[in-house]
Coordinates of C-alpha atoms in Angstrom, one line a residue:
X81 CA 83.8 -80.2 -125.7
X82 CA 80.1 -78.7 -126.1
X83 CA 79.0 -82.6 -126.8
X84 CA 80.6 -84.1 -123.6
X85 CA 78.6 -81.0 -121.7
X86 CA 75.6 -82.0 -123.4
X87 CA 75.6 -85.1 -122.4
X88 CA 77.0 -84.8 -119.1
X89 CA 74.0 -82.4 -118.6
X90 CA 71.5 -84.6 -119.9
X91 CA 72.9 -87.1 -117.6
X92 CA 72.7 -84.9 -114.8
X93 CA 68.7 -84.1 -115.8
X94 CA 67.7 -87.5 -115.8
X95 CA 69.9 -88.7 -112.0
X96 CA 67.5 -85.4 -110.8
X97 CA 64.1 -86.6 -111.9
X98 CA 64.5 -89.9 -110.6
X99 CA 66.2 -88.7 -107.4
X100 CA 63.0 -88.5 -106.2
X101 CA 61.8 -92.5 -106.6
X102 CA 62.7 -94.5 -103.3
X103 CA 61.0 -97.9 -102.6
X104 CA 59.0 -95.7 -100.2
X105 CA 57.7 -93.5 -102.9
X106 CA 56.4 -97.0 -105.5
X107 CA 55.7 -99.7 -102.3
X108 CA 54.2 -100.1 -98.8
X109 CA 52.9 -102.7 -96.6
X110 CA 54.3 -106.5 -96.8
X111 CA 56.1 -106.2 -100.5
X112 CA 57.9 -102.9 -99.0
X113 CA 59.1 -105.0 -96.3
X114 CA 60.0 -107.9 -98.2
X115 CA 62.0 -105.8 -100.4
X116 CA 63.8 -104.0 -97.9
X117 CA 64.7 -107.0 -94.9
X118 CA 65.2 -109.8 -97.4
X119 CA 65.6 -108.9 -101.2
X120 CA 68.3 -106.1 -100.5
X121 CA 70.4 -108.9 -98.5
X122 CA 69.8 -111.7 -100.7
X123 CA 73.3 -112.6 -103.1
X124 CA 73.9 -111.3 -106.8
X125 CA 72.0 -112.1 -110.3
X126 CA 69.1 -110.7 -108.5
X127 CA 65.5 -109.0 -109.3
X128 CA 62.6 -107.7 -107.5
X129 CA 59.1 -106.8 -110.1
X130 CA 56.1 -105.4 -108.5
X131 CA 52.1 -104.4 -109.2
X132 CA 50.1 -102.4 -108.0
X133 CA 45.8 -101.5 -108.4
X134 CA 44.7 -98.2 -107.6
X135 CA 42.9 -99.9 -104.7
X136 CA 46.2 -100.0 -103.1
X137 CA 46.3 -104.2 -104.1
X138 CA 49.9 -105.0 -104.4
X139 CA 51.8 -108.0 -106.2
X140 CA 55.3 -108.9 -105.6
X141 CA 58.0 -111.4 -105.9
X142 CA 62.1 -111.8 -106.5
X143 CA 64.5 -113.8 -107.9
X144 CA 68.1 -114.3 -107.1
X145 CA 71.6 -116.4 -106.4
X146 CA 70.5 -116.8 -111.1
X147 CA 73.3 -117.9 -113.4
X148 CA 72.1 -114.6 -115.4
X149 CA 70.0 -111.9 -114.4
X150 CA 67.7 -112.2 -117.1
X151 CA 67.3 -115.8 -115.4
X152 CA 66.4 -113.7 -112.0
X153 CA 64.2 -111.2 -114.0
X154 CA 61.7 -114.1 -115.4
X155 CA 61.6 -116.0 -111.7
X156 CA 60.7 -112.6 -110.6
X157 CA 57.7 -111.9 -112.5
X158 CA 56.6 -115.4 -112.4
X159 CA 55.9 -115.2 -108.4
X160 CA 54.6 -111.9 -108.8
X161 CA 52.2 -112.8 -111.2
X162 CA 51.0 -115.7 -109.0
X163 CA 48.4 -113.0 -107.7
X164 CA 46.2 -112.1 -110.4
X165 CA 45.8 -108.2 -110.4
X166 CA 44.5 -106.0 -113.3
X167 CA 48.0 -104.3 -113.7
X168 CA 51.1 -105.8 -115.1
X169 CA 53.8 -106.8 -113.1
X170 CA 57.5 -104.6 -114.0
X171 CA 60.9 -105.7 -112.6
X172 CA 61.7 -102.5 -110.8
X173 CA 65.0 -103.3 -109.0
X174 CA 67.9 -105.7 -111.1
X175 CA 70.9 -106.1 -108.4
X176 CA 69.7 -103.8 -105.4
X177 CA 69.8 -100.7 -108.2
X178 CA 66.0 -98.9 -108.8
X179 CA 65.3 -99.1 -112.5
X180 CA 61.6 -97.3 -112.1
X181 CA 60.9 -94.1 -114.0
X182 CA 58.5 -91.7 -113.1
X183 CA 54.9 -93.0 -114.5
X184 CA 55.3 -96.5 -113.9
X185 CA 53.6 -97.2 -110.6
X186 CA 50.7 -94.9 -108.4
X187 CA 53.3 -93.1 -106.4
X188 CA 52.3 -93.6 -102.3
X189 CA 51.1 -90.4 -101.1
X190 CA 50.3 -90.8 -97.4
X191 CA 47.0 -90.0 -96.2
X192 CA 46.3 -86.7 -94.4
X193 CA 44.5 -86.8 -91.0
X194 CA 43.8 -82.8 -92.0
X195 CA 40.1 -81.9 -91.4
X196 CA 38.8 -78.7 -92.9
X197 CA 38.8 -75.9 -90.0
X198 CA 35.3 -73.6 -89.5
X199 CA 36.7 -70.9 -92.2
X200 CA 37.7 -73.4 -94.6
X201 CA 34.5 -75.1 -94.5
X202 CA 32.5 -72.2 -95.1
X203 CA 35.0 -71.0 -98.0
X204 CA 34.8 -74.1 -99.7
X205 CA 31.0 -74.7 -99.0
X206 CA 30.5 -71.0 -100.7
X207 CA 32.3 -71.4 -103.4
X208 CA 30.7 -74.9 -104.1
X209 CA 27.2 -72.8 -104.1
X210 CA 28.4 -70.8 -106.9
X211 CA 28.1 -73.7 -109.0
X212 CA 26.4 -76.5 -107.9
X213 CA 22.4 -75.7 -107.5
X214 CA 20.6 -79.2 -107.2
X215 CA 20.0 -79.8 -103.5
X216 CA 21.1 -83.3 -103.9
X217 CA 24.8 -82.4 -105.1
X218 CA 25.0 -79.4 -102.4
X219 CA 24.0 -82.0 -99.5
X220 CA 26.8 -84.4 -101.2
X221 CA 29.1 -81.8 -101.7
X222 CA 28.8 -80.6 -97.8
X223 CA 29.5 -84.3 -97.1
X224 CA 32.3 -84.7 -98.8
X225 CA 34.0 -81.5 -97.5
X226 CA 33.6 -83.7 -93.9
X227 CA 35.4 -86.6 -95.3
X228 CA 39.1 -86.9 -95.6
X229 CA 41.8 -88.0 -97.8
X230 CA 42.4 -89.0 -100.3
X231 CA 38.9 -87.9 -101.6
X232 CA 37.3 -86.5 -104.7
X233 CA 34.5 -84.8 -105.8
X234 CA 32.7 -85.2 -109.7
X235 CA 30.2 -83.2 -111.2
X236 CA 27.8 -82.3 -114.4
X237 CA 25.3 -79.7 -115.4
X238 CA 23.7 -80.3 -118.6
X239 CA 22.4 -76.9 -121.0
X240 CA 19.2 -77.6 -119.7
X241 CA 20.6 -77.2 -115.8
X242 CA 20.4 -80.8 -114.9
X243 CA 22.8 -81.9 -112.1
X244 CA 24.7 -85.4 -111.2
X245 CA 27.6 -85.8 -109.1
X246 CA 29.8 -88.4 -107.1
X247 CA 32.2 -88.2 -104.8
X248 CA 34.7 -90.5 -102.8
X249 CA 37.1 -90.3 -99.2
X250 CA 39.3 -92.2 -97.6
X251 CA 40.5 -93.9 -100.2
X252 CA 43.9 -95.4 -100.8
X253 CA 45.3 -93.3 -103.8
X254 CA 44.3 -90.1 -105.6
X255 CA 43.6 -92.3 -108.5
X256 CA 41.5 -94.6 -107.0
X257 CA 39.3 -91.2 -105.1
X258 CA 39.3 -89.9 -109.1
X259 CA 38.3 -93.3 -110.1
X260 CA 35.2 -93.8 -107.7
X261 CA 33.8 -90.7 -107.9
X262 CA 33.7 -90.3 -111.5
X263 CA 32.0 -94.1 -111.4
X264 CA 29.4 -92.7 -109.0
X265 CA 28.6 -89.8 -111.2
X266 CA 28.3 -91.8 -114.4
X267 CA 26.0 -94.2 -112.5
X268 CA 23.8 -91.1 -111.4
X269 CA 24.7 -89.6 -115.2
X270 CA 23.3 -92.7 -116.8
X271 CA 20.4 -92.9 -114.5
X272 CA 18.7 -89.7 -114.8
X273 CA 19.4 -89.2 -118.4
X274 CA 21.6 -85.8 -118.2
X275 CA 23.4 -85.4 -121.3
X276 CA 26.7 -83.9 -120.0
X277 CA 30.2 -84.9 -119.0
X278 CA 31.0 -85.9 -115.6
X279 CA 34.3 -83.4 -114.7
X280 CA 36.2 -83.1 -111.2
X281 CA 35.4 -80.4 -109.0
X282 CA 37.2 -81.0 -106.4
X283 CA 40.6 -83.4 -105.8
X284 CA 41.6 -83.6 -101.6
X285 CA 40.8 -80.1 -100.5
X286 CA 41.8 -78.4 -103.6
X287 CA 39.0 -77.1 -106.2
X288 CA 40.1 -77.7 -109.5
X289 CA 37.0 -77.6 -111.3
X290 CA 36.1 -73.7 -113.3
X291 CA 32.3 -72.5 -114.0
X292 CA 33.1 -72.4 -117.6
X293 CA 33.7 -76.5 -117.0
X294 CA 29.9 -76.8 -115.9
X295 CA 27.7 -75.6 -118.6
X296 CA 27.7 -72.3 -116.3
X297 CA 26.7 -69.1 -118.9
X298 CA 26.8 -65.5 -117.8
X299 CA 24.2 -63.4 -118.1
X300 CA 20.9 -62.7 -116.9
X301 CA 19.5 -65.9 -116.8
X302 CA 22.4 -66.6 -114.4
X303 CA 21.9 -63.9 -112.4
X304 CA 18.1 -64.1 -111.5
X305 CA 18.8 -67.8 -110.9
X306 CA 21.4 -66.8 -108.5
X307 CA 18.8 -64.4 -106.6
X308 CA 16.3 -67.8 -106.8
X309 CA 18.5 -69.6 -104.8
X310 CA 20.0 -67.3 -102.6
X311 CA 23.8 -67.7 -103.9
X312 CA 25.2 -64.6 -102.1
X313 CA 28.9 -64.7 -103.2
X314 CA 27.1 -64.7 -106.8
X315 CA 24.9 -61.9 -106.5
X316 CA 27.6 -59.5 -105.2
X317 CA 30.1 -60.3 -108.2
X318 CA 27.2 -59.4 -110.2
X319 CA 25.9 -56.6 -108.9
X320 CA 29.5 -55.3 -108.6
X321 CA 29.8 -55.5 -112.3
X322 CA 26.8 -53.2 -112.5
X323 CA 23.9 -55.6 -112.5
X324 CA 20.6 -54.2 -111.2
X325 CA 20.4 -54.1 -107.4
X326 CA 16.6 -54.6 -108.0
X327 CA 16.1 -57.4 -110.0
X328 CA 13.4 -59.9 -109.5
X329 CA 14.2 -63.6 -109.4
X330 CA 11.0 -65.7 -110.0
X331 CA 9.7 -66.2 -106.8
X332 CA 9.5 -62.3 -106.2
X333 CA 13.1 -62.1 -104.4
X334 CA 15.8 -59.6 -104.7
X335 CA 19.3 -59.2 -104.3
X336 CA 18.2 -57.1 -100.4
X337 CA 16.1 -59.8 -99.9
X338 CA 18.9 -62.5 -99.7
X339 CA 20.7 -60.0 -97.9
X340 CA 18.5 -60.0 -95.3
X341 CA 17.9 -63.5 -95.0
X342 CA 21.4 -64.7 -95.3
X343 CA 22.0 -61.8 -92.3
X344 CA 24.6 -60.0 -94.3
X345 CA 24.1 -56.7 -92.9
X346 CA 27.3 -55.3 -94.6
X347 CA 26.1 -56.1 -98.1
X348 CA 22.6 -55.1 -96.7
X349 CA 23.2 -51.7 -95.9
X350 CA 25.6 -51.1 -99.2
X351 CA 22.3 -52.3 -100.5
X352 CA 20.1 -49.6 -98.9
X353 CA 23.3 -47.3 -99.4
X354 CA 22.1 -48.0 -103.8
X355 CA 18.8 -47.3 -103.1
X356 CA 17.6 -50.7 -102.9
X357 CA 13.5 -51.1 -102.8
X358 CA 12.8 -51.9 -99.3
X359 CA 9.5 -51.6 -100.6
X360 CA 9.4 -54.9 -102.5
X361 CA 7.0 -57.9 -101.1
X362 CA 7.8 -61.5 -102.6
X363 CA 5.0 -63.9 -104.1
X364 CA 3.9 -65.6 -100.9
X365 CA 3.6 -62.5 -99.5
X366 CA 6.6 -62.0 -96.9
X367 CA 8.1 -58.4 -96.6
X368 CA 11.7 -57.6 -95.9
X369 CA 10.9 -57.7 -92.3
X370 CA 10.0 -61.4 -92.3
X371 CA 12.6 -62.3 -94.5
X372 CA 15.2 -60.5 -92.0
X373 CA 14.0 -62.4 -89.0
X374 CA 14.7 -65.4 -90.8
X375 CA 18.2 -64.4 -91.3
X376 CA 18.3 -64.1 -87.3
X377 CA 20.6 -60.5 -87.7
X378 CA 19.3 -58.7 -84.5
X379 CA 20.9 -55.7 -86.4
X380 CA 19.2 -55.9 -89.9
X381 CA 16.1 -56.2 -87.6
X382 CA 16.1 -53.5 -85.7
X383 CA 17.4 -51.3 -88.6
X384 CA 13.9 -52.1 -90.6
X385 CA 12.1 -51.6 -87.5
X386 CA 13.4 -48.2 -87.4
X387 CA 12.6 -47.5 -90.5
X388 CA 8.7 -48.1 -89.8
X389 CA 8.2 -51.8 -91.2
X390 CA 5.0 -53.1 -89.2
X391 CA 6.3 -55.3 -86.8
X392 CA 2.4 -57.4 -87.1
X393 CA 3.0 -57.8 -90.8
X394 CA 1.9 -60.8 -92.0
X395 CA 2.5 -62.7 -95.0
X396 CA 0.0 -65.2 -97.4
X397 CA 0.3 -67.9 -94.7
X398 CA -0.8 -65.7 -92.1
X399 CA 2.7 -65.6 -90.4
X400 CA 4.2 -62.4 -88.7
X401 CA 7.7 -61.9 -88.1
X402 CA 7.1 -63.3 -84.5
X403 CA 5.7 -66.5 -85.8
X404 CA 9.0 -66.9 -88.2
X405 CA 11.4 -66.3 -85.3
X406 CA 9.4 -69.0 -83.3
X407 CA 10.2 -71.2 -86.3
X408 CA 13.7 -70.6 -85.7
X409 CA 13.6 -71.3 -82.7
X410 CA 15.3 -68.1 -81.6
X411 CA 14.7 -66.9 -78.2
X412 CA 17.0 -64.0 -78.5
X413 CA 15.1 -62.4 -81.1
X414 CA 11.6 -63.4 -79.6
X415 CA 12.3 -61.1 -76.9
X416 CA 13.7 -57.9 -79.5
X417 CA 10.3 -58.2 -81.4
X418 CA 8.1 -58.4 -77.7
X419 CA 10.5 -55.4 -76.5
X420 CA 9.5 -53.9 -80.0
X421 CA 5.7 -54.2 -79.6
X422 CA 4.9 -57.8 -81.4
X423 CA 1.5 -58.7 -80.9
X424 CA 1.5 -62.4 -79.6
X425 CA -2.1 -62.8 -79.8
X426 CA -2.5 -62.9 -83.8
X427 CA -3.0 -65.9 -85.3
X428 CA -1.5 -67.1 -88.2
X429 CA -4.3 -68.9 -91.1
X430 CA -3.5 -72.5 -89.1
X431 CA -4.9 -70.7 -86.0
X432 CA -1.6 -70.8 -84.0
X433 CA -0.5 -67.4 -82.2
X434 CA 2.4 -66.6 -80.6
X435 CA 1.3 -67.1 -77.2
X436 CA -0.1 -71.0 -78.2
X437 CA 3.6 -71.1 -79.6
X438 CA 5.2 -69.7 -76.4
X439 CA 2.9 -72.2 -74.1
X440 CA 4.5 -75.5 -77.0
X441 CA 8.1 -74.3 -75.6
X442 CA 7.4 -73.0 -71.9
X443 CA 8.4 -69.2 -72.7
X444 CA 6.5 -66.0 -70.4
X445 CA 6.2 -63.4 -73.2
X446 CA 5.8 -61.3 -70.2
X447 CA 8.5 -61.9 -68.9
X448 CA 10.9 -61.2 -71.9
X449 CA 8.4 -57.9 -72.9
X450 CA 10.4 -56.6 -70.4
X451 CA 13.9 -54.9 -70.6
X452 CA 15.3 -56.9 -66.9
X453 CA 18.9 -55.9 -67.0
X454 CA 19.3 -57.5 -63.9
X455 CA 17.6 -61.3 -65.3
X456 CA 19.6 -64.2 -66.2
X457 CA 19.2 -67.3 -67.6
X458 CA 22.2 -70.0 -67.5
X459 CA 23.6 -68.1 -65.1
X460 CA 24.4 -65.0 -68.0
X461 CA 22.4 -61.8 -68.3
X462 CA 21.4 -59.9 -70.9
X463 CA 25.0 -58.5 -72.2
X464 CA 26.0 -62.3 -72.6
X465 CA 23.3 -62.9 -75.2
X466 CA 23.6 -59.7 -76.8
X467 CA 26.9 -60.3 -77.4
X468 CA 26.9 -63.5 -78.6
X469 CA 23.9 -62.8 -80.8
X470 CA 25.8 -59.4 -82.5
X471 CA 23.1 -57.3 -81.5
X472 CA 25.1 -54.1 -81.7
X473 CA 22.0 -51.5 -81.0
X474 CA 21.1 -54.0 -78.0
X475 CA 24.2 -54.3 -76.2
X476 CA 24.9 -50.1 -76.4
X477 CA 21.3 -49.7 -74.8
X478 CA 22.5 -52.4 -72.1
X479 CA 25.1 -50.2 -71.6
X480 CA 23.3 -46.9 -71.6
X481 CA 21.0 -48.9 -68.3
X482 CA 24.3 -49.7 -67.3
X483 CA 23.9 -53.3 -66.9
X484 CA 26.6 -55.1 -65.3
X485 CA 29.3 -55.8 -68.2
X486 CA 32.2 -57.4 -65.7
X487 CA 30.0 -60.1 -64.7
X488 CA 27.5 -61.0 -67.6
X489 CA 28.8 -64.5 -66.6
X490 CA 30.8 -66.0 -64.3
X491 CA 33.9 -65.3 -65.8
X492 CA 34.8 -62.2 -68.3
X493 CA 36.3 -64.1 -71.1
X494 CA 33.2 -66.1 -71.4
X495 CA 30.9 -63.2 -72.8
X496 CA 34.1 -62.0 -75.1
X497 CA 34.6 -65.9 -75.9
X498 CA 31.2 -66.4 -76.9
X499 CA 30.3 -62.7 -78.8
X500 CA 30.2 -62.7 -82.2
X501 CA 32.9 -61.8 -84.9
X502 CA 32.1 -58.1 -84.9
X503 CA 34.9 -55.7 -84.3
X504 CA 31.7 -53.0 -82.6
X505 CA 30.6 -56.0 -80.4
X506 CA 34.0 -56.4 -78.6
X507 CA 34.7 -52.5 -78.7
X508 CA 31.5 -52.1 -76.9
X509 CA 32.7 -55.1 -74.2
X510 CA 36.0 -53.4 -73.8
X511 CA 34.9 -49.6 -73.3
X512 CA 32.2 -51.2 -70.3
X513 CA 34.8 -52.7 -68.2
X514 CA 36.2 -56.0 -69.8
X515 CA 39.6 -57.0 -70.3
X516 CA 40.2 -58.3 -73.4
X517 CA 43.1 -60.8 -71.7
X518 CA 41.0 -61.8 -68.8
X519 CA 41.6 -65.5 -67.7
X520 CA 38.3 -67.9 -66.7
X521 CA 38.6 -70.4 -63.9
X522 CA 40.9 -73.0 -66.2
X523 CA 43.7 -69.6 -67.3
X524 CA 41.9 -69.2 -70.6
X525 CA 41.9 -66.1 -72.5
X526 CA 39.0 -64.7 -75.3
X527 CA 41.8 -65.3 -77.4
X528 CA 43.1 -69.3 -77.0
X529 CA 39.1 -70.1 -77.8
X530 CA 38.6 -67.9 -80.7
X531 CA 37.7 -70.4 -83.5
X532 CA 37.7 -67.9 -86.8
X533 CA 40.9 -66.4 -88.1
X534 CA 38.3 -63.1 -88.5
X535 CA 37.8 -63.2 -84.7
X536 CA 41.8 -63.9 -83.6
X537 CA 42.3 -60.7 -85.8
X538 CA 40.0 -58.7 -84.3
X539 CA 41.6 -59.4 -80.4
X540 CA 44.6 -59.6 -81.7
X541 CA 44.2 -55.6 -83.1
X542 CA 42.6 -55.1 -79.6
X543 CA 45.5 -55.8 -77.5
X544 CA 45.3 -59.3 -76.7
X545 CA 48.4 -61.3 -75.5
X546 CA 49.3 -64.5 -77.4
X547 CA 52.2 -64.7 -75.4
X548 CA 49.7 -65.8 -72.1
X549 CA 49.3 -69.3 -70.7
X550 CA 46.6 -71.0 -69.6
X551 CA 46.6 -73.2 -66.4
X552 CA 48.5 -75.9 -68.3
X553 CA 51.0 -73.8 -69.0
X554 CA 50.3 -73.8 -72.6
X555 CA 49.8 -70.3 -74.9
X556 CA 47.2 -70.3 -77.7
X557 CA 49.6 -71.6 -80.3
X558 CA 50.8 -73.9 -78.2
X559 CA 46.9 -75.4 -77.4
X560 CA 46.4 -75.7 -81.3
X561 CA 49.6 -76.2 -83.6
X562 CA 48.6 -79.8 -83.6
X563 CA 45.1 -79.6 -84.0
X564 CA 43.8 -80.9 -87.5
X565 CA 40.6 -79.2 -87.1
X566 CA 42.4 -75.9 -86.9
X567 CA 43.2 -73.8 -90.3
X568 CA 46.8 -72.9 -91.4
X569 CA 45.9 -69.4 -91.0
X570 CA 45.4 -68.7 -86.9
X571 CA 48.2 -71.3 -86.4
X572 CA 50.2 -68.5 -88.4
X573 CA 48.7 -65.7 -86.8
X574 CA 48.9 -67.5 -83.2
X575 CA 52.6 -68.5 -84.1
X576 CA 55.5 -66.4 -82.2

């Protein structure tokens, strides 16, 4: 009795794991169709064999109305083999009855029209940074997170620190991604001479690749390298196991010093929290000041300003912090550092001020020296761009002048649309007179155009209505539950 419920069992094992294999699943295109509106019909002593190349290049052909089937089976993979593919062609179908097993072809996995949302992009892209350093994989790497599926994504890092990659998209078959980009790295592997093994990454939109995979040792080598190239996500795993908060990478960085130029002013001020060395000037000469106005945080700015940095500091090249912001081309904080005293007239050593800089781009320094609560530009005051630039200390003074909060633009929802991600930044909008479910002129709330998961959060814990439709009738779920571009995560915390 235990023998017949072995084997019934066993029986029952191997109906499941094939239960899974339809023509769907091994075919597509014209041998699909072939199979289905004319082989399937066709009389007894019958047999269908197929091929198929990673490539998606398919072979096919069938026998029937045979004295024998094994009669049918041979006309079968004669025609099939007509087409000369670098696969074998297998008889997959004797009598209108599947006789694949799982293995024997490239199963058809459709291709996804998903598109990485803002979040995801900027998780992936970080966690890519934690391993790849070369400039030329990043850039790759940034691409490829663009592309679309099925895609993959090779790398190598030799002992020496070396880097090759390759990638692939839009290609037919997982296999065929894996294929190419593995090709593409070898090429670039062969080329420059790295002695390493090219390993996937990344596979679709799924990182499968591990540090340990990459050459990647711990230690302090690591760790200064990290602070060298600004790998944020790196640093803070380090210094959380202890590291030193004041370690010098080679080009006279530290850990506060990619704070501040990444804008991170959380892990900033935990920084200054440790006792960080504010102190601490890097080779070519740039303070933290100068590094922080590169970061374009408003708030990191002001904070070092308060704490007495010279706001004419200059570094080797003779630039001040006003000369950097000009490089960034950031009119917002141009007008904090003029506010703040910046002295327009000094010259960096190329014999460019600010003023010469400010005449290249048609900007009054005059003008923005003062604190206009009243002056607009794009038909938006100041509480608009204070908002949307996260300048917390900014936006309370604007509201200590009592500037007008209720119409910063046209419509409310544009200012609370357009602030940044900040829990204080919307508070502040909220307690000076702005609803957080106010409508613009086409019934849209703050909330149906937030485009981070971080930002729908933050309304959402402020009161905001998901329930509310816009002008078409539609509420902010119902605007974006088919949008590619969208992540998984403010569909689910849209959903109702």
């Amino acid at each position: 009795m235990k023998k017949i419920i072995f084997v019934f069992l066993l029986f029952l094992n191997i109906i499941m794991a094939n239960s899974n294999i339809t023509p769907e699943t091994v075919m597509y295109g014209n041998c699909l169709n072939s199979y289905e509106k004319k082989y399937i019909k066709s009389s007894k002593n019958k047999a269908f064999a197929y091929a198929m190349q990673s490539n998606g290049k398919s072979s096919c052909g069938w026998g029937n109305k045979y004295k024998t089937i094994e009669e049918a089976r041979d006309a079968a993979l004669k025609y099939c083999n007509k087409r000369k593919l670098n696969v074998e062609c297998k008889v997959i179908d004797e009598n209108g009855k599947l006789i694949v097993k799982e293995g024997d072809f490239i199963p058809i996995v459709p291709k996804s029209n998903r598109y990485l949302s803002k979040d995801e992009y900027t998780k992936y892209l970080e966690n890519g940074k934690e391993i790849i350093n070369s400039s030329k994989c990043l850039t790759s790497f940034k691409f490829y997170l663009r592309g679309k599926q099925h895609q993959s994504f090779y790398f190598a890092r030799d002992s020496k620190g070396n880097e090759v990659c390759g990638k692939s998209n839009n290609k037919f078959s997982i296999q065929e991604a894996k294929s190419f980009a593995l090709s593409e790295c070898n090429k670039d592997l062969k080329k420059k001479n790295v002695n390493a093994i090219c390993k996937p990454y990344a596979i679709n939109f799924e990182i499968v690749g591990k540090a340990e995979d990459f050459a990647y040792i711990k230690g302090k080598s690591d760790y200064l390298n990290a602070i060298y190239r600004g790998k944020l996500n790196k640093i803070k795993k380090y210094i959380s196991e202890n590291a030193d908060i004041n370690a010098i990478a080679k080009d006279g960085s530290s850990p506060i010093f990619v704070a501040a130029t990444m804008g991170d002013e959380e892990f900033f001020l935990s920084l200054v929290e440790r006792k960080a060395n504010l102190k601490q000037v890097m080779n070519n000469g740039s303070n933290l000041l100068i590094a922080a106005v590169a970061g374009e945080n408003p708030n990191i700015v002001r904070y070092l300003l308060s704490r007495g940095f010279d706001i004419n500091s200059q570094n080797d090249k003779g630039y001040t912090p006003l000369h950097i912001a000009f490089g960034k081309l950031n009119t917002y904080l141009i007008k904090i550092l003029m506010q703040e005293g910046a002295d327009a007239t000094i010259k960096n050593k190329e014999g460019v001020s600010g003023y010469d800089l400010a005449k290249k781009w048609k900007l009054n320094l005059d003008i923005l020296k003062k604190i206009d609560i009243n002056r607009k530009k794009d038909n938006c005051n100041q509480v608009f761009y204070a908002a949307k630039n996260g300048d917390v200390l900014g936006l309370k003074k604007l509201a200590e002048l009592k500037a007008n909060f209720k119409q910063a633009c046209d419509f409310d929802s544009i200012t609370l649309a357009f602030s940044k991600d900040d829990e204080r930044i919307i508070k502040i909008l909220l307690d000076n007179g702005i609803d957080v479910n106010v409508k613009n002129n086409r019934g849209e709330t703050a909330l149906m155009n937030a485009k981070t998961a971080k930002k729908v959060k933050i309304l959402l814990s402020l009161g905001s209505d998901k329930m509310i439709k816009d002008k078409n009738g539609k509420t902010a779920y119902e605007r974006i539950k088919n949008d590619k571009y969208v992540s998984k995560e403010i569909k689910n915390l849209l959903k109702y």
